[in-house]
Amino acid sequence: MAKFSTPQLLITAVSAFAGGVLFAWLSSPRSGPDNRRWISDSTSDLKNKVKESGKGLKTKNFPDLYEATEDLGLTEEDLLPGNR
């Protein structure tokens, strides 16, 4: 059996997937405008899902500084210069 490199395997997999999508799209019972509308709606939904999950990851991984420093136990007097 021939050994394939990772780039060759990746290109083959992506090409096979794209070919399958193209075949399914061309052989679907919907008309061209219906297919284009479906693709537009699907990509818009996907874009919104990715954007929302990105916002969720951002708020999850970057805490609010007021919440993060709330438990330090410092008073305003501790933060004034010269009170060390």
C-alpha atoms as a printed R data frame, in Angstrom:
   type eleno elety resid chain resno       x      y      z
1  ATOM     1    CA   MET     A     1   0.000  0.000  0.000
2  ATOM     2    CA   ALA     A     2   1.329  3.407 -0.918
3  ATOM     3    CA   LYS     A     3   2.044  5.881  1.844
4  ATOM     4    CA   PHE     A     4   0.463  9.297  1.538
5  ATOM     5    CA   SER     A     5   1.839 12.427  3.106
6  ATOM     6    CA   THR     A     6  -0.406 14.516  5.314
7  ATOM     7    CA   PRO     A     7  -0.837 17.335  2.749
8  ATOM     8    CA   GLN     A     8  -1.774 14.823  0.035
9  ATOM     9    CA   LEU     A     9  -4.286 13.156  2.326
10 ATOM    10    CA   LEU     A    10  -5.758 16.507  3.341
11 ATOM    11    CA   ILE     A    11  -6.079 17.666 -0.278
12 ATOM    12    CA   THR     A    12  -7.709 14.369 -1.231
13 ATOM    13    CA   ALA     A    13 -10.183 14.552  1.664
14 ATOM    14    CA   VAL     A    14 -11.135 18.174  0.950
15 ATOM    15    CA   SER     A    15 -11.505 17.440 -2.770
16 ATOM    16    CA   ALA     A    16 -13.699 14.413 -2.092
17 ATOM    17    CA   PHE     A    17 -15.866 16.421  0.295
18 ATOM    18    CA   ALA     A    18 -16.208 19.293 -2.187
19 ATOM    19    CA   GLY     A    19 -17.058 16.841 -4.962
20 ATOM    20    CA   GLY     A    20 -19.736 15.230 -2.823
21 ATOM    21    CA   VAL     A    21 -21.232 18.589 -1.924
22 ATOM    22    CA   LEU     A    22 -21.228 19.672 -5.573
23 ATOM    23    CA   PHE     A    23 -22.841 16.414 -6.694
24 ATOM    24    CA   ALA     A    24 -25.526 16.639 -4.003
25 ATOM    25    CA   TRP     A    25 -26.200 20.275 -4.851
26 ATOM    26    CA   LEU     A    26 -26.508 19.632 -8.585
27 ATOM    27    CA   SER     A    27 -28.704 16.571 -8.140
28 ATOM    28    CA   SER     A    28 -31.043 18.127 -5.573
29 ATOM    29    CA   PRO     A    29 -34.703 18.605 -6.514
30 ATOM    30    CA   ARG     A    30 -34.594 22.329 -5.675
31 ATOM    31    CA   SER     A    31 -34.188 25.007 -8.310
32 ATOM    32    CA   GLY     A    32 -31.102 27.200 -8.596
33 ATOM    33    CA   PRO     A    33 -32.572 30.229 -6.792
34 ATOM    34    CA   ASP     A    34 -33.843 27.986 -3.979
35 ATOM    35    CA   ASN     A    35 -30.393 26.425 -3.592
36 ATOM    36    CA   ARG     A    36 -28.704 29.831 -3.525
37 ATOM    37    CA   ARG     A    37 -31.192 31.102 -0.931
38 ATOM    38    CA   TRP     A    38 -30.618 27.997  1.198
39 ATOM    39    CA   ILE     A    39 -26.829 28.439  0.996
40 ATOM    40    CA   SER     A    40 -27.137 32.124  1.888
41 ATOM    41    CA   ASP     A    41 -29.369 31.389  4.876
42 ATOM    42    CA   SER     A    42 -27.145 28.542  6.072
43 ATOM    43    CA   THR     A    43 -23.952 30.576  5.862
44 ATOM    44    CA   SER     A    44 -25.606 33.501  7.662
45 ATOM    45    CA   ASP     A    45 -26.715 31.174 10.454
46 ATOM    46    CA   LEU     A    46 -23.243 29.657 10.679
47 ATOM    47    CA   LYS     A    47 -21.636 33.110 10.770
48 ATOM    48    CA   ASN     A    48 -23.922 34.163 13.630
49 ATOM    49    CA   LYS     A    49 -23.226 30.955 15.582
50 ATOM    50    CA   VAL     A    50 -19.462 31.418 15.210
51 ATOM    51    CA   LYS     A    51 -19.702 35.069 16.236
52 ATOM    52    CA   GLU     A    52 -21.772 34.250 19.333
53 ATOM    53    CA   SER     A    53 -19.492 31.391 20.388
54 ATOM    54    CA   GLY     A    54 -16.496 33.705 19.950
55 ATOM    55    CA   LYS     A    55 -18.123 36.267 22.228
56 ATOM    56    CA   GLY     A    56 -18.846 33.537 24.762
57 ATOM    57    CA   LEU     A    57 -15.241 32.333 24.714
58 ATOM    58    CA   LYS     A    58 -13.982 35.888 25.073
59 ATOM    59    CA   THR     A    59 -16.097 36.611 28.139
60 ATOM    60    CA   LYS     A    60 -15.318 33.193 29.612
61 ATOM    61    CA   ASN     A    61 -11.532 33.483 29.182
62 ATOM    62    CA   PHE     A    62 -11.122 37.183 30.000
63 ATOM    63    CA   PRO     A    63 -12.774 37.868 33.355
64 ATOM    64    CA   ASP     A    64 -14.098 41.246 34.397
65 ATOM    65    CA   LEU     A    65 -11.314 43.027 36.285
66 ATOM    66    CA   TYR     A    66 -13.659 44.236 39.011
67 ATOM    67    CA   GLU     A    67 -14.796 40.678 39.674
68 ATOM    68    CA   ALA     A    68 -11.235 39.346 39.479
69 ATOM    69    CA   THR     A    69  -9.890 41.807 42.072
70 ATOM    70    CA   GLU     A    70 -12.920 41.679 44.365
71 ATOM    71    CA   ASP     A    71 -11.491 38.938 46.595
72 ATOM    72    CA   LEU     A    72  -8.033 40.464 47.090
73 ATOM    73    CA   GLY     A    73  -9.019 42.128 50.363
74 ATOM    74    CA   LEU     A    74  -7.499 45.508 49.544
75 ATOM    75    CA   THR     A    75  -9.007 48.754 50.753
76 ATOM    76    CA   GLU     A    76  -8.689 52.156 49.129
77 ATOM    77    CA   GLU     A    77  -6.169 53.120 51.824
78 ATOM    78    CA   ASP     A    78  -3.966 50.213 50.790
79 ATOM    79    CA   LEU     A    79  -3.863 51.576 47.264
80 ATOM    80    CA   LEU     A    80  -2.839 55.140 48.168
81 ATOM    81    CA   PRO     A    81   0.831 55.984 47.541
82 ATOM    82    CA   GLY     A    82   3.049 56.291 50.600
83 ATOM    83    CA   ASN     A    83   1.076 53.927 52.869
84 ATOM    84    CA   ARG     A    84   3.480 51.023 52.766
